[in-house]
Structure formats: C-alpha cells, structure tokens
C-alpha cells in the first residue's frame, strides 16, 4: 500500500491489482484505505466496466477469463 501511495503522484493511469483469492480482495481494499489517501470512491472491486473513472481496480484472477 505504501508503494501505491508513492505511485499516486507518479502514475496518471489506473492501477490493476490481481488477487489469487476472493478474500485477498477485501484485504487489499482495507490496506489501501488504511495506508493511503485513496477513498472508496477511488477503488473499483470486481468491476467489469473498464470505462468507470476509478484509480484502482481490484479483481480476482478467475474473473479475467
């Protein structure tokens, strides 16, 4: 999460985090909200809509196929 905080000032494009399990999605979401300045409005969880204006996308690997 600290890595994402540093990237926030550098990266203009959205960030995709791929998780191996569904439980990891919640863990990542909690870590990002706790350790960065991102809010729930900045994070999309398991969204299939790539056109929404979010800064971080958290998806399960199986949802990509």
CSV table of C-alpha atoms in Angstrom, one decimal:
chain,number,residue,atom,x,y,z
A,1,UNK,CA,0.0,0.0,0.0
A,2,UNK,CA,2.9,2.4,0.7
A,3,UNK,CA,4.1,1.6,-2.8
A,4,UNK,CA,0.7,2.7,-4.2
A,5,UNK,CA,0.9,5.9,-2.1
A,6,UNK,CA,4.2,6.7,-3.9
A,7,UNK,CA,2.8,5.8,-7.3
A,8,UNK,CA,-0.2,8.1,-6.8
A,9,UNK,CA,1.9,11.2,-7.5
A,10,UNK,CA,3.7,9.5,-10.5
A,11,UNK,CA,1.2,7.4,-12.3
A,12,UNK,CA,-1.7,9.0,-14.3
A,13,UNK,CA,-3.2,5.7,-15.4
A,14,UNK,CA,-5.4,3.4,-13.3
A,15,UNK,CA,-3.8,0.6,-11.3
A,16,UNK,CA,-4.9,-3.0,-11.5
A,17,UNK,CA,-4.4,-5.4,-8.6
A,18,UNK,CA,-5.0,-9.1,-9.4
A,19,UNK,CA,-5.8,-11.3,-6.4
A,20,UNK,CA,-5.5,-15.1,-6.2
A,21,UNK,CA,-8.5,-15.5,-3.9
A,22,UNK,CA,-11.7,-13.6,-3.2
A,23,UNK,CA,-10.5,-13.0,0.4
A,24,UNK,CA,-7.4,-11.1,-0.8
A,25,UNK,CA,-9.7,-8.6,-2.5
A,26,UNK,CA,-11.0,-7.4,0.9
A,27,UNK,CA,-7.6,-7.4,2.4
A,28,UNK,CA,-6.2,-5.2,-0.4
A,29,UNK,CA,-9.1,-2.9,-0.1
A,30,UNK,CA,-8.7,-2.5,3.6
A,31,UNK,CA,-4.9,-1.9,3.3
A,32,UNK,CA,-5.3,0.7,0.6
A,33,UNK,CA,-7.9,2.6,2.5
A,34,UNK,CA,-5.9,2.4,5.7
A,35,UNK,CA,-2.4,3.3,4.4
A,36,UNK,CA,-3.1,5.7,1.5
A,37,UNK,CA,-5.1,8.7,0.8
A,38,UNK,CA,-7.4,6.8,-1.6
A,39,UNK,CA,-11.1,6.6,-0.7
A,40,UNK,CA,-13.8,4.1,-1.6
A,41,UNK,CA,-14.7,6.4,-4.5
A,42,UNK,CA,-11.2,5.7,-6.0
A,43,UNK,CA,-11.5,1.9,-5.8
A,44,UNK,CA,-13.4,-0.5,-8.0
A,45,UNK,CA,-13.8,-4.1,-6.8
A,46,UNK,CA,-14.5,-6.8,-9.3
A,47,UNK,CA,-15.8,-4.3,-11.8
A,48,UNK,CA,-16.1,-5.4,-15.4
A,49,UNK,CA,-16.7,-1.8,-16.6
A,50,UNK,CA,-13.3,-0.5,-17.7
A,51,UNK,CA,-14.7,2.9,-18.5
A,52,UNK,CA,-15.6,4.0,-15.0
A,53,UNK,CA,-13.5,6.7,-13.5
A,54,UNK,CA,-11.6,4.8,-10.8
A,55,UNK,CA,-7.9,5.0,-9.9
A,56,UNK,CA,-7.5,1.4,-8.5
A,57,UNK,CA,-9.2,-1.8,-9.8
A,58,UNK,CA,-9.0,-4.9,-7.7
A,59,UNK,CA,-10.0,-8.1,-9.4
A,60,UNK,CA,-9.9,-11.8,-8.8
A,61,UNK,CA,-7.7,-13.7,-11.4
A,62,UNK,CA,-10.6,-16.1,-12.3
A,63,UNK,CA,-12.8,-13.1,-13.3
A,64,UNK,CA,-10.4,-12.3,-16.2
A,65,UNK,CA,-11.2,-15.3,-18.3
